[in-house]
Tab-separated table of C-alpha atoms in Angstrom:
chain	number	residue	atom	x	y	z
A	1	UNK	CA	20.375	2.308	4.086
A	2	UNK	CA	18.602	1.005	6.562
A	3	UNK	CA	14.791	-0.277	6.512
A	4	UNK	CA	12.839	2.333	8.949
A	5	UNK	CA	10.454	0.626	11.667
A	6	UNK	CA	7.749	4.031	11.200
A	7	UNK	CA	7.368	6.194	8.642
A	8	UNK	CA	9.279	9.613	9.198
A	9	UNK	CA	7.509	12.715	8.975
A	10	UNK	CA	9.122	15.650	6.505
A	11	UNK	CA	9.556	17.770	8.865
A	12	UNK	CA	11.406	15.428	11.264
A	13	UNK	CA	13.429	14.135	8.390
A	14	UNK	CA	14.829	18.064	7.259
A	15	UNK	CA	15.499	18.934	11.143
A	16	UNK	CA	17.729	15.022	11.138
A	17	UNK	CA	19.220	16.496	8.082
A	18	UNK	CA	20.559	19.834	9.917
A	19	UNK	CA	21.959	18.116	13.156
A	20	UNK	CA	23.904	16.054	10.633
A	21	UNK	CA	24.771	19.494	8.984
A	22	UNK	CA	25.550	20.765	12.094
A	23	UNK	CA	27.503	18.086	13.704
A	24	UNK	CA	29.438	18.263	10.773
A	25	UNK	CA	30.012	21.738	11.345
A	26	UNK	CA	31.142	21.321	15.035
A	27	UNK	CA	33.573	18.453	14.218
A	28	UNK	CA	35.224	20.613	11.026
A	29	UNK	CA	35.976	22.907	13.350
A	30	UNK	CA	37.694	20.988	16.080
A	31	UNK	CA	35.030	20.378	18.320
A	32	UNK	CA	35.251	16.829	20.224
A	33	UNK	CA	33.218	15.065	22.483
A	34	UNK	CA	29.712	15.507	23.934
A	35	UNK	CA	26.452	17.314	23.057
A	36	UNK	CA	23.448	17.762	24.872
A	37	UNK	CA	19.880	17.697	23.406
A	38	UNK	CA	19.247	21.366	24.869
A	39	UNK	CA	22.561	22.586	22.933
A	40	UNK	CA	21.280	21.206	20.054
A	41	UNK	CA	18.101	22.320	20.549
A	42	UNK	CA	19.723	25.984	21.685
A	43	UNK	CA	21.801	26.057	18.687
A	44	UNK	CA	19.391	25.796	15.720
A	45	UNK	CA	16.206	27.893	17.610
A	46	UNK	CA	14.644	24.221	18.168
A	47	UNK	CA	12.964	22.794	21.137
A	48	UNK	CA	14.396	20.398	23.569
A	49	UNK	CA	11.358	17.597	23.527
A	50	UNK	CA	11.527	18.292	19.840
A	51	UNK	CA	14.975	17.085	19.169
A	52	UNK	CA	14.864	14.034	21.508
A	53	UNK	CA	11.854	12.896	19.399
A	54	UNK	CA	13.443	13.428	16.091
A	55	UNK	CA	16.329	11.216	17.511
A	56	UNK	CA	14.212	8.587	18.846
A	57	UNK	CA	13.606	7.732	15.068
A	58	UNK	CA	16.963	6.679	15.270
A	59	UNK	CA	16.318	4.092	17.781
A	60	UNK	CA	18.878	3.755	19.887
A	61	UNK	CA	21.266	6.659	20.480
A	62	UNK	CA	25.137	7.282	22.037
A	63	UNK	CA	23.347	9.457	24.673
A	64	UNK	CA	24.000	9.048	27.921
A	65	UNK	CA	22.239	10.779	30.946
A	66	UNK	CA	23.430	13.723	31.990
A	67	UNK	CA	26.612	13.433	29.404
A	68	UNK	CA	24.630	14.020	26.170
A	69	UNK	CA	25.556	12.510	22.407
A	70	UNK	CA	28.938	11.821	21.205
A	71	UNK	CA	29.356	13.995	18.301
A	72	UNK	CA	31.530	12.145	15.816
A	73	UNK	CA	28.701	8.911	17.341
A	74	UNK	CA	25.521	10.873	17.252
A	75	UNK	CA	26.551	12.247	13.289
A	76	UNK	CA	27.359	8.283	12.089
A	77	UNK	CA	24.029	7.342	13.244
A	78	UNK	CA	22.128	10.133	11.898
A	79	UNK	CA	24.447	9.543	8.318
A	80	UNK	CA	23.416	5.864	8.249
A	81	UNK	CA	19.921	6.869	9.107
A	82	UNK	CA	19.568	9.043	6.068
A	83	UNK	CA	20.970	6.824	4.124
A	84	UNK	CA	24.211	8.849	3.053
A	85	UNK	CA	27.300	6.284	2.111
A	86	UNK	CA	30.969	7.876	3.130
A	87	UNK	CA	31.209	9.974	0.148
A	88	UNK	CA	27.690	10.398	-1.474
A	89	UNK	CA	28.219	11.028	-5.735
A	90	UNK	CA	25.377	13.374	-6.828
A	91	UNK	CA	25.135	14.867	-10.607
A	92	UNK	CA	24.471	18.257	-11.409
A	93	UNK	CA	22.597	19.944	-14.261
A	94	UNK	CA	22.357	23.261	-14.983
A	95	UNK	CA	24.733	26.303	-16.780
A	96	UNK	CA	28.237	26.271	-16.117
A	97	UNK	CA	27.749	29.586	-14.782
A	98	UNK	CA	25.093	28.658	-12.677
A	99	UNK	CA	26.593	25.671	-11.563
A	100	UNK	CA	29.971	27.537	-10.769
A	101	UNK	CA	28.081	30.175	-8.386
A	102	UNK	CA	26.827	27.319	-6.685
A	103	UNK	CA	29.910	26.189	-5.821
A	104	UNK	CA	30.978	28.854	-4.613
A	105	UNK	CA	28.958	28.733	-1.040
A	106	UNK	CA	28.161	24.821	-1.300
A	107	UNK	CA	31.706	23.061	-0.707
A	108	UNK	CA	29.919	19.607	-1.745
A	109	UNK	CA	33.330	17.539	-0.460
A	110	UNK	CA	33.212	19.639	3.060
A	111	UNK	CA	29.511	17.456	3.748
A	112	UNK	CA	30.482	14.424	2.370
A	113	UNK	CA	29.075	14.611	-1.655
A	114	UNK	CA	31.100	13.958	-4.412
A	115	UNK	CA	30.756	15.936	-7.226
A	116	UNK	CA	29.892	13.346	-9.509
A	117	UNK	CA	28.997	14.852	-13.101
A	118	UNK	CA	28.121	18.059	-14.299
A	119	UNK	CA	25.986	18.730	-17.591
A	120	UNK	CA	24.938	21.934	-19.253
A	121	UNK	CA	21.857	22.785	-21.433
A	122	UNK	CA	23.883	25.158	-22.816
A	123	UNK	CA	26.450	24.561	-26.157
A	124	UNK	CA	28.588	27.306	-24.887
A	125	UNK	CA	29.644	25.379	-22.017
A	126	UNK	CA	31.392	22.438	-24.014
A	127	UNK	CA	34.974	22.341	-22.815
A	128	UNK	CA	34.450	23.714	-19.571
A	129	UNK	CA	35.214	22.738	-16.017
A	130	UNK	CA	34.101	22.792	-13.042
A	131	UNK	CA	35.735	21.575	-9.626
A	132	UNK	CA	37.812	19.343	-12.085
A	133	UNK	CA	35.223	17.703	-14.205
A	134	UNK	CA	34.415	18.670	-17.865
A	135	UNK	CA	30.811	20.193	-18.018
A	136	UNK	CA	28.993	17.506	-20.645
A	137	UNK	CA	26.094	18.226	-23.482
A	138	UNK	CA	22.759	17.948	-21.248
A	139	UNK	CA	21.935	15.020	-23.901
A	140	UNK	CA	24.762	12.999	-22.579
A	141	UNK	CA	22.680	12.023	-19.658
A	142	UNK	CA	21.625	9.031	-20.709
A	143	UNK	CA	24.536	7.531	-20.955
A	144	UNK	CA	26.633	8.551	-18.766
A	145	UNK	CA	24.719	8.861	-15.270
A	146	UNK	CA	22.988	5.073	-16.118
A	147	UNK	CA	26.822	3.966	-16.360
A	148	UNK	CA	27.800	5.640	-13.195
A	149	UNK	CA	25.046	4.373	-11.213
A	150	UNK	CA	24.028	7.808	-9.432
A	151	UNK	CA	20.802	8.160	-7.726
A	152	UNK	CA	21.123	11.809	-7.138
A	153	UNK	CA	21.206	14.741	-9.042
A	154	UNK	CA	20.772	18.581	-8.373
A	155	UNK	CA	18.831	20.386	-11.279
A	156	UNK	CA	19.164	24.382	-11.842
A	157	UNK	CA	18.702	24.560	-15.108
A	158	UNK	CA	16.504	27.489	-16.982
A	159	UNK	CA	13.097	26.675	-16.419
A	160	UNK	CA	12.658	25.547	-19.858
A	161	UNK	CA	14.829	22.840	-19.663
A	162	UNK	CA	13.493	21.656	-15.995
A	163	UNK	CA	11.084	18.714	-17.439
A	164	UNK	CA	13.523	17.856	-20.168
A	165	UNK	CA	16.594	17.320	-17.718
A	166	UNK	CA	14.262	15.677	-15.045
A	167	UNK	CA	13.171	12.703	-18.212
A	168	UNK	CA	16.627	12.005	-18.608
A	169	UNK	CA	17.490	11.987	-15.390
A	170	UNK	CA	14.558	9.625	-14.479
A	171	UNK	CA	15.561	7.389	-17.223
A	172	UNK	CA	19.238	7.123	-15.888
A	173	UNK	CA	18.201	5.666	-12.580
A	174	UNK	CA	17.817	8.663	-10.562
A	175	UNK	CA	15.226	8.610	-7.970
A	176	UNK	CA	16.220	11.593	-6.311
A	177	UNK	CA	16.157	15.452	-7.612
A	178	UNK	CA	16.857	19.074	-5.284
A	179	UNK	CA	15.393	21.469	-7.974
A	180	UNK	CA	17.056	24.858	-7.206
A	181	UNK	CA	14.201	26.568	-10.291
A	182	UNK	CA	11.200	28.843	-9.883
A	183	UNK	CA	9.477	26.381	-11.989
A	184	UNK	CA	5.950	25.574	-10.576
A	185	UNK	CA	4.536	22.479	-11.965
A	186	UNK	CA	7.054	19.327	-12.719
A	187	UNK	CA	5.736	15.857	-13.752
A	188	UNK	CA	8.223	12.775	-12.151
A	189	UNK	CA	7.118	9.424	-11.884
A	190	UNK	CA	5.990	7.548	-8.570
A	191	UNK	CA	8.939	6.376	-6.543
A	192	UNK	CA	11.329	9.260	-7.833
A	193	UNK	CA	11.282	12.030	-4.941
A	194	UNK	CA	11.877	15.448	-5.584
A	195	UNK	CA	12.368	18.330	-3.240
A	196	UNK	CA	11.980	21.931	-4.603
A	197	UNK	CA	13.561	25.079	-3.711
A	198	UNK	CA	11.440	27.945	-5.542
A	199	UNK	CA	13.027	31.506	-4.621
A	200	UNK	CA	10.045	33.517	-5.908
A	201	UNK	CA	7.212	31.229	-3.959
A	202	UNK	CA	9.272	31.217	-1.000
A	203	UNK	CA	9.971	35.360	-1.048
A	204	UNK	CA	6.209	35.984	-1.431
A	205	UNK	CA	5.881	33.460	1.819
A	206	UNK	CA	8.100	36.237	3.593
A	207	UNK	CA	6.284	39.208	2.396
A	208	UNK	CA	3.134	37.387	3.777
A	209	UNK	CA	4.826	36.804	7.106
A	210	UNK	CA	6.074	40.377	7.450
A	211	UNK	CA	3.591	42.020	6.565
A	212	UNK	CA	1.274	40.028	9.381
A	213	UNK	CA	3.582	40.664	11.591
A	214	UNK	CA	0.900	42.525	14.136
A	215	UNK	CA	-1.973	41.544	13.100
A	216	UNK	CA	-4.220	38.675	13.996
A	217	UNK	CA	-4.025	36.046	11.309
């Protein structure tokens, strides 16, 4: 990874997150060669000035005036910018079930993750597999993920189990945690970042937008 000159805001680091997504889109399916800062822009409901700032944390671009980015050029940069090595190994914890649904939409390989690990909170799931990896006992964190070395780790396990898992995952060496749970309040440890995706929260956001929709707010 490299060391950043400035500090990058959150919001500019998610929107470098979805031109990588996107680039990686475009070049899955076929697409070669240039992009402009106005199709990117275009394309995701973003403004022009907006993404040329975001990709001035970069520091120097394959832009050229009046050409645009190089796709395959513009994605490396932004990869090596957030840190992603070619294949990026990330664990996940949660139900088989769960886990399996997931996988489902989110075809890890097809954005450069490796499946890593998968472990279960629940004893029904012994034996079973998932993309080609046997689902282990949640316990078996420990020891496993500290001999694998992964950083990573998605957790969508019942909200009961959401401190539990994120302990063991801390004491593994994991510094980073996507928690796909409606649980509110988590405790992790300083230097371990963890960004949440809380369905109900986020639905009762929309309800407030909609039903403003009108009015002066």
């Amino acid at each position: 990874m490299q060391k950043l000159s400035k500090p990058t805001p959150a919001a500019v680091l998610h929107r470098l997150s979805l031109y990588h997504c996107l680039l990686t889109d475009w070049l899955l399916a076929g697409k070669k060669g240039a992009i402009t800062s106005k199709e990117l822009a275009g394309t995701l409901g973003l403004n022009e000035v907006t993404v040329r700032n975001d990709l001035s944390f970069l520091g120097e671009t394959p832009g050229k005036r009046g050409v645009g980015y190089s796709i395959d050029g513009l994605r490396h940069m932004l990869g090596e910018f957030l840190g992603l090595p070619p294949f990026a190994p990330v664990a996940f914890v949660g139900s088989a079930k769960v886990i399996s649904s997931l996988f489902s939409f989110f075809l890890v390989e097809k954005y450069g993750f490796i499946s890593a690990a998968f472990f279960s909170e629940d004893p029904n799931d012994r034996g079973a597999v998932i993309n080609g990896r046997e689902v282990q006992p949640i316990e078996g964190i420990s020891h496993e993920l500290g001999a694998m070395g992964i950083e990573v780790a998605v957790v969508a396990t019942h909200p009961s189990w959401v401190q539990h898992s994120i302990n063991l995952l801390v004491a593994a060496g994991v510094k980073g945690i996507l928690l796909l749970t409606p649980a509110v309040v988590i405790d992790a440890p300083e230097g371990v970042y963890v960004t949440q995706i809380r369905i109900p929260c986020d639905l009762k956001a929309l309800f407030h937008r909609v039903s403003a929709v009108g009015q002066e707010v």
